[in-house]
PDB file of C-alpha atoms in Angstrom:
ATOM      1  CA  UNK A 197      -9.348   5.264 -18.700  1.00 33.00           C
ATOM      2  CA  UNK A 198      -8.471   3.929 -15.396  1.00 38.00           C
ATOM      3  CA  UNK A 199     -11.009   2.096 -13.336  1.00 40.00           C
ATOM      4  CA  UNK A 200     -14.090   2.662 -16.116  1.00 38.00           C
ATOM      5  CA  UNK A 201     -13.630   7.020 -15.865  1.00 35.00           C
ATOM      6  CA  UNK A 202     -14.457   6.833 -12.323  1.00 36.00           C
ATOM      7  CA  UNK A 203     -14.644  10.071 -10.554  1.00 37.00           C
ATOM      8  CA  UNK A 204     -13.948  13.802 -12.032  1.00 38.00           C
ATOM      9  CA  UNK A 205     -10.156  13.488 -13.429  1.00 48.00           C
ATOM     10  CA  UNK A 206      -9.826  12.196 -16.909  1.00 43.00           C
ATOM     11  CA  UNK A 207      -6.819  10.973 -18.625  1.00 47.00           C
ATOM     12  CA  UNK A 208      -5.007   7.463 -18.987  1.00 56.00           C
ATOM     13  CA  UNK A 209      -2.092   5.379 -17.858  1.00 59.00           C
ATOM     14  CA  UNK A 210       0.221   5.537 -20.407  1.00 56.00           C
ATOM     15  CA  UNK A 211       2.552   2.992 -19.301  1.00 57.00           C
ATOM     16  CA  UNK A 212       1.599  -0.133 -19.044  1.00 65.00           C
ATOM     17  CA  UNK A 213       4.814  -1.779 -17.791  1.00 64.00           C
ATOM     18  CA  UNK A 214       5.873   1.461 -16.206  1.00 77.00           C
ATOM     19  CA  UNK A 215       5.510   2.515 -12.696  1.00 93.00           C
ATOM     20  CA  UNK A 216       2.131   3.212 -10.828  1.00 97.00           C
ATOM     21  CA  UNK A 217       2.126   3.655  -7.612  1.00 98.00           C
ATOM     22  CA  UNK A 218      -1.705   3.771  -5.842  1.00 98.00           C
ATOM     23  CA  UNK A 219      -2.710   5.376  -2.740  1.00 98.00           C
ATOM     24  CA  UNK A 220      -6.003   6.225  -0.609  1.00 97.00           C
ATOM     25  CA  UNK A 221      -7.053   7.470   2.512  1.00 95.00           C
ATOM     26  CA  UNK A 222      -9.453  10.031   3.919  1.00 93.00           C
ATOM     27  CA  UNK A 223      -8.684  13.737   4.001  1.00 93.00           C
ATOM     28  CA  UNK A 224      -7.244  13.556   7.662  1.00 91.00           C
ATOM     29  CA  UNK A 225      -4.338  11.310   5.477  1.00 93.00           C
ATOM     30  CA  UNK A 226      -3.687  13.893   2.621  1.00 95.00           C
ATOM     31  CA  UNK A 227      -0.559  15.377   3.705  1.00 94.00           C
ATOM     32  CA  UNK A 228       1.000  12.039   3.960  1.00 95.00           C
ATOM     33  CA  UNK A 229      -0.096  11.045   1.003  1.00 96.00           C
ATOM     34  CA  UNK A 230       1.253  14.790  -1.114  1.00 96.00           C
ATOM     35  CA  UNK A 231       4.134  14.268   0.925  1.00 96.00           C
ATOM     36  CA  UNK A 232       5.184  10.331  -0.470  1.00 96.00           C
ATOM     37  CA  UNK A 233       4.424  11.351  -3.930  1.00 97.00           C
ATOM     38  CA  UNK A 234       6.957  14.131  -3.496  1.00 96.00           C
ATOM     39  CA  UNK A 235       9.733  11.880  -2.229  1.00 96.00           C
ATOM     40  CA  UNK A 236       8.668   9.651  -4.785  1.00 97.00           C
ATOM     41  CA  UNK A 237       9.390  12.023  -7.549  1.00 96.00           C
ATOM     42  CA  UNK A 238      12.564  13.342  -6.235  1.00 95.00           C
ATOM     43  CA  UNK A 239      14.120  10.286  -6.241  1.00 96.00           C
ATOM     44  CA  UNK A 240      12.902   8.551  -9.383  1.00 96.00           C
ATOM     45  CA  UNK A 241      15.301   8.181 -12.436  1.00 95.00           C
ATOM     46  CA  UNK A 242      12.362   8.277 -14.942  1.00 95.00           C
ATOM     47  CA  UNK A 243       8.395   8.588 -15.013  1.00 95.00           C
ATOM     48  CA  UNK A 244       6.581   7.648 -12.614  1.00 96.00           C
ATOM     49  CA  UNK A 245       2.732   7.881 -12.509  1.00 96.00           C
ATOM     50  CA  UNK A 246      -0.230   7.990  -9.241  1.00 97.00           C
ATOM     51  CA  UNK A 247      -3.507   7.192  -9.030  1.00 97.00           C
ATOM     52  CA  UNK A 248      -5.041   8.803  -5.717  1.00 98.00           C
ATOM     53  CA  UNK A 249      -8.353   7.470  -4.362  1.00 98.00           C
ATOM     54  CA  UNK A 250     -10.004   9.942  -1.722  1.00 97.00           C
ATOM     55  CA  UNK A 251     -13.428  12.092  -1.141  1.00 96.00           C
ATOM     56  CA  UNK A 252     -11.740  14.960  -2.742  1.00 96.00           C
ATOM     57  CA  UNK A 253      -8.619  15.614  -4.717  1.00 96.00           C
ATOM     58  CA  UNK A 254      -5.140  16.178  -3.212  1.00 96.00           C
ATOM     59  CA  UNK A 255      -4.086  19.928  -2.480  1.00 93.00           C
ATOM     60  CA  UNK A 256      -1.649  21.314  -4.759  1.00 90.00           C
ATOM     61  CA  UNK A 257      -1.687  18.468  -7.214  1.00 91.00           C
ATOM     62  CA  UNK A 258      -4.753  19.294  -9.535  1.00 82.00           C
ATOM     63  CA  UNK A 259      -2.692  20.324 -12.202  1.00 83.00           C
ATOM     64  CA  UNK A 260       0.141  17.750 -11.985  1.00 89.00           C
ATOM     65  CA  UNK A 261      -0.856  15.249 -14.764  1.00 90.00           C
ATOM     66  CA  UNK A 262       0.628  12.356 -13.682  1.00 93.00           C
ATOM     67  CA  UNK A 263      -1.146  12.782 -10.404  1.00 96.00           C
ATOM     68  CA  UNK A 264      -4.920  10.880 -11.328  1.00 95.00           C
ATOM     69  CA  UNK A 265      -8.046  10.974  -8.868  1.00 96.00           C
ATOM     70  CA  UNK A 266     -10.939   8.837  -8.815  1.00 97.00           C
ATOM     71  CA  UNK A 267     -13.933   9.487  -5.976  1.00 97.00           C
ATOM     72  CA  UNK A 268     -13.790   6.637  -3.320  1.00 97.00           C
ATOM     73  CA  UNK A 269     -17.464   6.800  -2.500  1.00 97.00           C
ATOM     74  CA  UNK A 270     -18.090   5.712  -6.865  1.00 97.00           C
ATOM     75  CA  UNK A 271     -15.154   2.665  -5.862  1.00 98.00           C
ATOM     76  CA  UNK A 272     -16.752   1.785  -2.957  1.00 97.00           C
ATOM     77  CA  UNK A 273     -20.030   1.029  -4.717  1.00 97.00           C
ATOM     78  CA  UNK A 274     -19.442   0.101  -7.768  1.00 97.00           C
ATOM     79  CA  UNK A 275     -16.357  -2.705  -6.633  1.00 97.00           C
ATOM     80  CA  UNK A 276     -18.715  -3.466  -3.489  1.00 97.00           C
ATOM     81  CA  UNK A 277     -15.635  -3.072  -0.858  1.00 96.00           C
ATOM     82  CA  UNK A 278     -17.811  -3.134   2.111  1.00 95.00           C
ATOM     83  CA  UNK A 279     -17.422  -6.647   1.783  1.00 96.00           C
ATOM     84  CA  UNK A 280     -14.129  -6.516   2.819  1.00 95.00           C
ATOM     85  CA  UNK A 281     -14.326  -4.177   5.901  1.00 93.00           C
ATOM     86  CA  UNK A 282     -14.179  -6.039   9.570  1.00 91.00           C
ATOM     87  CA  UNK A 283     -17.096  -4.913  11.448  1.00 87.00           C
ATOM     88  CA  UNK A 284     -17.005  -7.348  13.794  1.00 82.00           C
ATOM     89  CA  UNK A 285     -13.784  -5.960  15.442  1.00 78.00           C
ATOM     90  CA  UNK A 286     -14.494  -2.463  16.955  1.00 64.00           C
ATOM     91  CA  UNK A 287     -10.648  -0.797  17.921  1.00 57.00           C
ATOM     92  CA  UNK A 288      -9.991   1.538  20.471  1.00 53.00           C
ATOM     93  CA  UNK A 289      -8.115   5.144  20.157  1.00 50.00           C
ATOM     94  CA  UNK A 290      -7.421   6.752  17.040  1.00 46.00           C
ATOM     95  CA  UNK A 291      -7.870   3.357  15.229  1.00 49.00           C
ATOM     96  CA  UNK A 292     -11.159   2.911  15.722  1.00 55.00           C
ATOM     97  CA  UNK A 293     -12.654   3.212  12.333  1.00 71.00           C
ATOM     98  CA  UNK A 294     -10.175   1.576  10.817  1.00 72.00           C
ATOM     99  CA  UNK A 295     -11.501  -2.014   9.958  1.00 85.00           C
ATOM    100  CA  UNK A 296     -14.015  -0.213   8.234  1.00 87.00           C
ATOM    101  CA  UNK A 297     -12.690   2.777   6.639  1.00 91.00           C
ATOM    102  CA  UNK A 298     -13.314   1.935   3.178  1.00 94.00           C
ATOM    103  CA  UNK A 299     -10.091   3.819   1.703  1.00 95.00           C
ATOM    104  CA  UNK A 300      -8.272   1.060   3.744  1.00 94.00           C
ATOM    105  CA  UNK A 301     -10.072  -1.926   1.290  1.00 96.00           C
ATOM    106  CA  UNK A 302      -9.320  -0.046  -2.301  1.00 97.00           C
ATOM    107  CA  UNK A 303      -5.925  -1.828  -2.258  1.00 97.00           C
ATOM    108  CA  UNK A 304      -8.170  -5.139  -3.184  1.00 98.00           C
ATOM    109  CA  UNK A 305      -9.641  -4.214  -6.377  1.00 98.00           C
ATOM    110  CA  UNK A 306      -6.665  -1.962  -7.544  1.00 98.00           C
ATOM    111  CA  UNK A 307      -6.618  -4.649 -10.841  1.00 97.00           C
ATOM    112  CA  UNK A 308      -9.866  -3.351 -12.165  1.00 97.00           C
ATOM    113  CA  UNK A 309      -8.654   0.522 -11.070  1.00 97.00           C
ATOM    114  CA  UNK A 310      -5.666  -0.195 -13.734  1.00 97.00           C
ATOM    115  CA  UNK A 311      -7.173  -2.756 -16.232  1.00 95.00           C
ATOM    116  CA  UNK A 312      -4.361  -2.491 -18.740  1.00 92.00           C
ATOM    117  CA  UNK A 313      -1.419  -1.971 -16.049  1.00 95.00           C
ATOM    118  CA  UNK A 314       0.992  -5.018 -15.411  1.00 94.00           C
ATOM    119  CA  UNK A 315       2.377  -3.639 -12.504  1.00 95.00           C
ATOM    120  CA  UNK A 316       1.572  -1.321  -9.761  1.00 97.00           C
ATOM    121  CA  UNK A 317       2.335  -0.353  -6.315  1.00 98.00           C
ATOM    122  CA  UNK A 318       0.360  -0.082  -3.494  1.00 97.00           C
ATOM    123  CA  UNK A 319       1.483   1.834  -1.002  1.00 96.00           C
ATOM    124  CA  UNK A 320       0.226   3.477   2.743  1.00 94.00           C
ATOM    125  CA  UNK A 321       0.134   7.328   3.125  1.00 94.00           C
ATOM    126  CA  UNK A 322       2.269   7.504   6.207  1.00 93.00           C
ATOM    127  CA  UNK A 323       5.707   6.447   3.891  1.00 94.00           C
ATOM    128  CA  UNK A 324       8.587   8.440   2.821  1.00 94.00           C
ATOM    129  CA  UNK A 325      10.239   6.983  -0.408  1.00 96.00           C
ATOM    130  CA  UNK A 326      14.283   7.607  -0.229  1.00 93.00           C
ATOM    131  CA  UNK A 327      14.917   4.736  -2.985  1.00 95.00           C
ATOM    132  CA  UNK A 328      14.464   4.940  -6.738  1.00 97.00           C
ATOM    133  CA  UNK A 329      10.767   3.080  -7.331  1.00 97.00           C
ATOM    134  CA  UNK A 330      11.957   2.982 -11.066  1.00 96.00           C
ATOM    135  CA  UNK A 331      14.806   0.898 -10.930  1.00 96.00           C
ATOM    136  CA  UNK A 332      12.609  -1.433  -7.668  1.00 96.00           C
ATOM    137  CA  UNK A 333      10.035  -1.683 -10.580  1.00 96.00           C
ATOM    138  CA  UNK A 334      12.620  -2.855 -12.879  1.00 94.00           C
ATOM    139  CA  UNK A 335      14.118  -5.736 -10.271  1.00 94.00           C
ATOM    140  CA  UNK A 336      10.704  -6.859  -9.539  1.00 95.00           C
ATOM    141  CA  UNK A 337       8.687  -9.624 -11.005  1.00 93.00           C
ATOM    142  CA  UNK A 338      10.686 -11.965 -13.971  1.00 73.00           C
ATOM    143  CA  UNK A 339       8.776 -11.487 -16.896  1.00 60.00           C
ATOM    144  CA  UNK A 340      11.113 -13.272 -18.855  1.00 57.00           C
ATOM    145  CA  UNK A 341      10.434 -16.408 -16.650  1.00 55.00           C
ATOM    146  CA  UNK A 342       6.746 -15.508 -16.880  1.00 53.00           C
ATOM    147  CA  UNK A 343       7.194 -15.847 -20.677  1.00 52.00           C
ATOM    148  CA  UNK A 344       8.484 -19.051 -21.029  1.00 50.00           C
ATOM    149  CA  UNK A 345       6.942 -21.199 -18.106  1.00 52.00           C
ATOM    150  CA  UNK A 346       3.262 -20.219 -19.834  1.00 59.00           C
ATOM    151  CA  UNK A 347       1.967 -20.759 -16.350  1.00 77.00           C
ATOM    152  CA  UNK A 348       1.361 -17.764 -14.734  1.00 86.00           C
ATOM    153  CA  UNK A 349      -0.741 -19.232 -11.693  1.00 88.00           C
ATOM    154  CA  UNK A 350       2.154 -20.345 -10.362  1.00 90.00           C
ATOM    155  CA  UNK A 351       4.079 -17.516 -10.238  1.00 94.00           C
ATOM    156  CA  UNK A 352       3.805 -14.867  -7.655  1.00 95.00           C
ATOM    157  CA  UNK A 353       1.315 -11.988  -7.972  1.00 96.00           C
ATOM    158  CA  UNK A 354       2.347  -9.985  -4.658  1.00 97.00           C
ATOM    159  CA  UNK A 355       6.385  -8.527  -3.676  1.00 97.00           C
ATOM    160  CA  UNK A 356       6.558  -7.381  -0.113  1.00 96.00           C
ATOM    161  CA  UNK A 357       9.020  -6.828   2.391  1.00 95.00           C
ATOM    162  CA  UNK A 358       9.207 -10.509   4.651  1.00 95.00           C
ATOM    163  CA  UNK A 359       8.891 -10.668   8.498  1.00 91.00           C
ATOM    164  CA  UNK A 360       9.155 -13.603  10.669  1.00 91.00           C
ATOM    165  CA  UNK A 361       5.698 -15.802  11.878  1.00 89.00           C
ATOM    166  CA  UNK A 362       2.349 -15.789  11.344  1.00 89.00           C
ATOM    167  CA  UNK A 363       0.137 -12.909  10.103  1.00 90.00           C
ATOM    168  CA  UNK A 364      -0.042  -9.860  12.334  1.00 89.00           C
ATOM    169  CA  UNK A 365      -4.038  -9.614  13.436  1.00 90.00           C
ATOM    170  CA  UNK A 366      -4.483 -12.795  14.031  1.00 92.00           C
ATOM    171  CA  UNK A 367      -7.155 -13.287  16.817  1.00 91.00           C
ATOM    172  CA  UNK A 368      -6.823 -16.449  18.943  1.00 92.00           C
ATOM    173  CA  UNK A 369      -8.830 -18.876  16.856  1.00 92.00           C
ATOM    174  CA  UNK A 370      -6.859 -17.783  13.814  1.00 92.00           C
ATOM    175  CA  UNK A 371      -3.348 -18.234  14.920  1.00 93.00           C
ATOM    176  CA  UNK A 372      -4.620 -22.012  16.123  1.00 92.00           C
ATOM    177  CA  UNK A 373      -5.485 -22.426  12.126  1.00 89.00           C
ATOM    178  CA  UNK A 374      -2.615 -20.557  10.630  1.00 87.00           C
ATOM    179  CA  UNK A 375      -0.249 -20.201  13.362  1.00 84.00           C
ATOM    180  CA  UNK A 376       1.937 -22.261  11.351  1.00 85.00           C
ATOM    181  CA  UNK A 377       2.712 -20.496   8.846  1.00 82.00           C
ATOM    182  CA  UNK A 378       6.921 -19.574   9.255  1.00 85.00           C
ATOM    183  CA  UNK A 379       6.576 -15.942   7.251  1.00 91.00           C
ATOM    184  CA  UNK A 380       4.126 -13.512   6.376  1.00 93.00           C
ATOM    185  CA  UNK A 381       4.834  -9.447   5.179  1.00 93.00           C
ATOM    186  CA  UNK A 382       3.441  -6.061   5.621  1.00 88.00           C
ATOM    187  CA  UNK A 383       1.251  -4.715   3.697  1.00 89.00           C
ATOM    188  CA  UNK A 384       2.016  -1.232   4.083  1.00 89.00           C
ATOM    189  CA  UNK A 385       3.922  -1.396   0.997  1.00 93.00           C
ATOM    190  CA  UNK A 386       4.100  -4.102  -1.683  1.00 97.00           C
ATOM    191  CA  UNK A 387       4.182  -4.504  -5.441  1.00 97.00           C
ATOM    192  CA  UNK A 388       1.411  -6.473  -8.018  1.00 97.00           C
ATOM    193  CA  UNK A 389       2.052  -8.404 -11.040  1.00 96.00           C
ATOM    194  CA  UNK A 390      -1.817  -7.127 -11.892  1.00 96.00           C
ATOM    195  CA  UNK A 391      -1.831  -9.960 -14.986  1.00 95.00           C
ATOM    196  CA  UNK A 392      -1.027 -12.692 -12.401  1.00 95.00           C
ATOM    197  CA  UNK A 393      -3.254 -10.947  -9.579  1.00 97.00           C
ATOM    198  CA  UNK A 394      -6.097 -11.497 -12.232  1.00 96.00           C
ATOM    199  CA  UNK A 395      -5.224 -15.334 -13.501  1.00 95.00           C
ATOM    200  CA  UNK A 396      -4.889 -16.397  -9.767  1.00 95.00           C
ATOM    201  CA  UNK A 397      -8.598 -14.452  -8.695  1.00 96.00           C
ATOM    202  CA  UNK A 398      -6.770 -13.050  -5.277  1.00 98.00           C
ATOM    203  CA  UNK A 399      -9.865 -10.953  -4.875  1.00 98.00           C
ATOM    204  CA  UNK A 400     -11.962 -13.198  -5.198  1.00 98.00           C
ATOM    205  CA  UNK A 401      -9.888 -15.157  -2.312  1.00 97.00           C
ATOM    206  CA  UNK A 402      -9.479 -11.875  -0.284  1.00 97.00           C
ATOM    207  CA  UNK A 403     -13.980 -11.593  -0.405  1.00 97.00           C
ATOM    208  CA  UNK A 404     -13.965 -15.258   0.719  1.00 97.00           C
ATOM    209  CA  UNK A 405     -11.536 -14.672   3.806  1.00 96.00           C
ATOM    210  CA  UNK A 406     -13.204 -11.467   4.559  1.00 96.00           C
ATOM    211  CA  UNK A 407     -16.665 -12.542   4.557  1.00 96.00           C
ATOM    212  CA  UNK A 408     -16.312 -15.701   6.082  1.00 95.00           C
ATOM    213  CA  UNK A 409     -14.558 -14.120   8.956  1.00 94.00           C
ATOM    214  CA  UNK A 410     -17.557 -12.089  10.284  1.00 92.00           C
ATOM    215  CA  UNK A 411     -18.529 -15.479  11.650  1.00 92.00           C
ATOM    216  CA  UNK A 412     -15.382 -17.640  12.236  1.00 93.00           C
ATOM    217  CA  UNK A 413     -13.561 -14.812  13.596  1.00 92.00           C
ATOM    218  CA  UNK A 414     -10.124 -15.280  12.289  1.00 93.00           C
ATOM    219  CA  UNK A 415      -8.910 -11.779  12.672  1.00 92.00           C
ATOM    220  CA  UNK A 416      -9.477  -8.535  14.779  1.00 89.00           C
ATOM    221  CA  UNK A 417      -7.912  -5.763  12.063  1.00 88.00           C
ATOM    222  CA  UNK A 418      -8.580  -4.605   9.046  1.00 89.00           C
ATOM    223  CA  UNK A 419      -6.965  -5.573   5.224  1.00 93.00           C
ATOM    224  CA  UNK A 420      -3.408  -6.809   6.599  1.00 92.00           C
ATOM    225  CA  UNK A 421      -4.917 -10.503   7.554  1.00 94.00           C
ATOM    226  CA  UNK A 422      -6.941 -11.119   4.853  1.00 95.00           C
ATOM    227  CA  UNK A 423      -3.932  -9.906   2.198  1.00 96.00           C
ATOM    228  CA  UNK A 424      -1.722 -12.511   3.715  1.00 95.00           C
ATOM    229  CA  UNK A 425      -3.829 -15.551   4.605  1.00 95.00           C
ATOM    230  CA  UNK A 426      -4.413 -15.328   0.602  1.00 96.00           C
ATOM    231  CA  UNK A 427      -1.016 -14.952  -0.303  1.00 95.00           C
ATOM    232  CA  UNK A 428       0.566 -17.235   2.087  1.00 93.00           C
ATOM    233  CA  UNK A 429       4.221 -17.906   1.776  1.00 93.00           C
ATOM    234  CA  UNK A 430       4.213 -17.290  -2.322  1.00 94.00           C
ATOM    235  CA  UNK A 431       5.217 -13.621  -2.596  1.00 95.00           C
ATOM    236  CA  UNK A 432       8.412 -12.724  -4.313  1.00 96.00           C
ATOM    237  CA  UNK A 433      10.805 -10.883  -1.358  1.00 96.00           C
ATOM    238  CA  UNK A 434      11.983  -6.887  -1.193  1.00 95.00           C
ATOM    239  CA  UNK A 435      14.667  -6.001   0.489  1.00 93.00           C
ATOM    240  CA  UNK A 436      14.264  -4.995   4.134  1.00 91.00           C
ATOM    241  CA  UNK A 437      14.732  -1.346   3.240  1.00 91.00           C
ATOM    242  CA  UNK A 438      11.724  -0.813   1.881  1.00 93.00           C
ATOM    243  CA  UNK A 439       9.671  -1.584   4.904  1.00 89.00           C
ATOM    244  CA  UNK A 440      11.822   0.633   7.738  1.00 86.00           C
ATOM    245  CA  UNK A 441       9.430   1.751  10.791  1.00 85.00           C
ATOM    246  CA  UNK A 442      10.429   4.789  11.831  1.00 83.00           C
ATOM    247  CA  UNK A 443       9.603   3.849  15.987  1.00 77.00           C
ATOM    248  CA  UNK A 444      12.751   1.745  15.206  1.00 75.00           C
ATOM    249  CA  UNK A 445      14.906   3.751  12.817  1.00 76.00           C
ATOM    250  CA  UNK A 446      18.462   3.553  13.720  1.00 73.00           C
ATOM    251  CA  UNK A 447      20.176   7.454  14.126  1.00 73.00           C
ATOM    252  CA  UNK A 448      23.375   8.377  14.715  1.00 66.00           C
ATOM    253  CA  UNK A 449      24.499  11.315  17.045  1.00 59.00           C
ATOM    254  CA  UNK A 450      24.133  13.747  14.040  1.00 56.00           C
ATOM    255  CA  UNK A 451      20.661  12.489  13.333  1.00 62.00           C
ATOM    256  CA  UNK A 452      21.897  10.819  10.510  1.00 62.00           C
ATOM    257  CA  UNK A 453      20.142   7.570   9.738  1.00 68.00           C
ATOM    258  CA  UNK A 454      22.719   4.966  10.226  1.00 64.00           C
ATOM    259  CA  UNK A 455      21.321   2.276   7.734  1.00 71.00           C
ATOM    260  CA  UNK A 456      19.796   2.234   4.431  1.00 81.00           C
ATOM    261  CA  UNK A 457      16.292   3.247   4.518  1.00 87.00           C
ATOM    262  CA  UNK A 458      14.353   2.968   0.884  1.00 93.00           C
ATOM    263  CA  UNK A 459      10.680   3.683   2.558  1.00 92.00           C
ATOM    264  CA  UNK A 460      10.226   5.004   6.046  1.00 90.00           C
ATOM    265  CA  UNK A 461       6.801   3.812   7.232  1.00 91.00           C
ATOM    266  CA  UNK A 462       5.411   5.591  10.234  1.00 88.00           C
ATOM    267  CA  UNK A 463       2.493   3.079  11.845  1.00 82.00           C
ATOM    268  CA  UNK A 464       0.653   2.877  14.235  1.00 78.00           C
ATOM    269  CA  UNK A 465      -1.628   5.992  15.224  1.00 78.00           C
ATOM    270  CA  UNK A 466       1.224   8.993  16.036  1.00 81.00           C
ATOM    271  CA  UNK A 467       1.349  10.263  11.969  1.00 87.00           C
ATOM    272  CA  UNK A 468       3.877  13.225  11.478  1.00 87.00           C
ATOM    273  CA  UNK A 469       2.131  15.501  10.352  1.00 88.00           C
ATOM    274  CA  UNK A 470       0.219  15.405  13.569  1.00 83.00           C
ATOM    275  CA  UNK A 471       1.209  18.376  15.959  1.00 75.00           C
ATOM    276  CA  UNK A 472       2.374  16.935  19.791  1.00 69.00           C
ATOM    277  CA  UNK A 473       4.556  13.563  18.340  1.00 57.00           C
ATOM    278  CA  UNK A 474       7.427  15.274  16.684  1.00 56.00           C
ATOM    279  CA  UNK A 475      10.037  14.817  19.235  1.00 55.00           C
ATOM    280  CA  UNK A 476       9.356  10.678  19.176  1.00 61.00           C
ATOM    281  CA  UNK A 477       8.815   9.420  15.811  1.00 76.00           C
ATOM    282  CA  UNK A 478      11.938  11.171  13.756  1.00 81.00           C
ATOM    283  CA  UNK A 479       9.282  13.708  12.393  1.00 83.00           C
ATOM    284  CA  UNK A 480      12.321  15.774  10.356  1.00 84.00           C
ATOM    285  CA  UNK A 481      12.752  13.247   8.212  1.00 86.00           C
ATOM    286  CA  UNK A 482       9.009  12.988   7.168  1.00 90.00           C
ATOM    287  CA  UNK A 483       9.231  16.998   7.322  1.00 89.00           C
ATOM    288  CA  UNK A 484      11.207  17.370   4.422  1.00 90.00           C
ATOM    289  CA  UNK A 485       8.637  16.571   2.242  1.00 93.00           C
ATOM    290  CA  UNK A 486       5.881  18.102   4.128  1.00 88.00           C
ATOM    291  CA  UNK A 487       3.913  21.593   3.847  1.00 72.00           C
ATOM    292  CA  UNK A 488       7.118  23.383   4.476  1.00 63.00           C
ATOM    293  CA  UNK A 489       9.511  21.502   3.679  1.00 56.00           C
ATOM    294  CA  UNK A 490      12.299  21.813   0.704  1.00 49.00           C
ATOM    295  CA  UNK A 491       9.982  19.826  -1.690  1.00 49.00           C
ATOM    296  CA  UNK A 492       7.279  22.018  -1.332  1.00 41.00           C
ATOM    297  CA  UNK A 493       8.570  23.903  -4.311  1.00 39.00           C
ATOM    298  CA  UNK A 494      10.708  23.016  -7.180  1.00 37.00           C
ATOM    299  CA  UNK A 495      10.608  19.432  -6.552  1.00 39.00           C
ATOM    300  CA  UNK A 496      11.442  17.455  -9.968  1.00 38.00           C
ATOM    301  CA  UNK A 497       7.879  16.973 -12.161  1.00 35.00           C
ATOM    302  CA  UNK A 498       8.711  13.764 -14.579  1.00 33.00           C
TER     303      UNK A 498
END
């Protein structure tokens, strides 16, 4: 059972080397979240399985069974991910409960959520998947290298999409400690080699950062820091694709997107499927996915 039979769904991960892909959020979130895992699914070439950590269950997916829930007030507790939240920092505007929203921190402990997985994705609820996660499973993480070296602390645990300097949250303190550091990622989406996330003890590492920082101050947001001051520079690369923003998507004079755009992440506050924000943040793209879009029905069930 995943995570211990935590929470009201039953039923197992039957693939072990197959593709998982983990979200959370709060019930404001859900129709980003129903909206992914449809894009997901109509653009995978094989299974592909979810595990969905919330206060209740997502709408319209109770009877999809590769759709799992778990409660997020049992995860909380029982994996202790206050520890993790950023209290010190209080943010302004719609952000302001983010540092500690505790479906921000399940990402952390998503190795004892899927204690017989070997991989899994984690991945934010405002995303649109336009790219085949099968096949981006598949290409990610050498096993074979894994096998012979015998050494798998040395290998990378994390794939993410790279971007130029330090960490993003940095407060002023922090970037005089790890201001040198030539690339970091986001980690909006990224992939886990869960057998070398356990050998290496990154949570472990993550609780250290996080609770030292409520006195050294290293950092003003929430789980993006700590994530990458743990990783460092040893995470295997994605392509840029994967990681497209949509505040910067590139559209021709048809609306067409003009590049190649695997995952379209929509940050920052302004979420789609928020009503006033269409017109600036290439909502029709998200749309098609969404409560009345095409995939509300007939969209492919693997």
């Amino acid at each position: 059972l995943i995570g211990g039979g935590l929470g009201s769904s039953s039923g197992s991960i039957s693939q072990r080397h197959g593709p998982v892909l983990v979200y959370s959020s709060d019930k404001e979130q859900q129709p980003g979240v129903v909206a992914s895992i449809r894009s997901v699914l109509m653009h995978a070439s094989g299974p592909v399985e979810f595990l969905y950590i919330g206060d209740t269950p997502l709408p319209g997916m109770d009877d999809m069974p590769q759709v799992r829930f778990r409660k997020l007030s049992q995860v909380v507790k029982r994996y202790k991910l206050e520890e993790f939240t950023n209290p010190t920092y209080a943010r302004s505007g719609k952000n302001s409960e983010l540092n500690t929203e505790p479906a921000n921190y399940v990402r952390f402990v998503v190795h004892e959520l899927l204690p017989k997985q070997s991989k899994a994705m984690w991945i934010d609820a405002d995303t649109i998947v336009q790219c085949d996660v099968v096949q981006l499973f598949k290409n990610t993480f050498n096993e074979e290298e894994e096998s012979h070296s015998g050494d798998i602390l040395n290998l990378p645990a994390v794939a993410a999409v790279p971007r130029t300097g330090y960490p993003i949250g940095l407060s002023g303190r922090g970037r005089r400690i790890y201001g040198d550091e030539e690339i970091s990622f986001n980690a909006g989406v990224y992939l886990m080699q869960l057998d070398r996330w356990r050998a290496q003890q990154l949570t472990d590492k993550i609780r250290e950062i996080t609770l030292a920082n409520r006195y050294q101050n290293w950092y003003y947001t929430g789980s993006q820091p700590p994530l990458a001051l743990a990783v460092k520079t040893h995470f295997e690369h994605l392509p840029k694709s994967w990681n497209v923003k949509m505040r910067y998507v590139n559209v021709d004079d048809t609306g067409a997107l003009r590049d190649e755009v695997c995952r379209m992440h929509w940050s920052g506050p302004n979420k789609p499927w928020n009503k006033g924000h269409e017109d600036k943040i290439h909502s029709e793209f998200w749309a098609v996915y969404g409560e009345e879009g095409d995939g509300r029905e007939g969209f492919p069930v693997r």
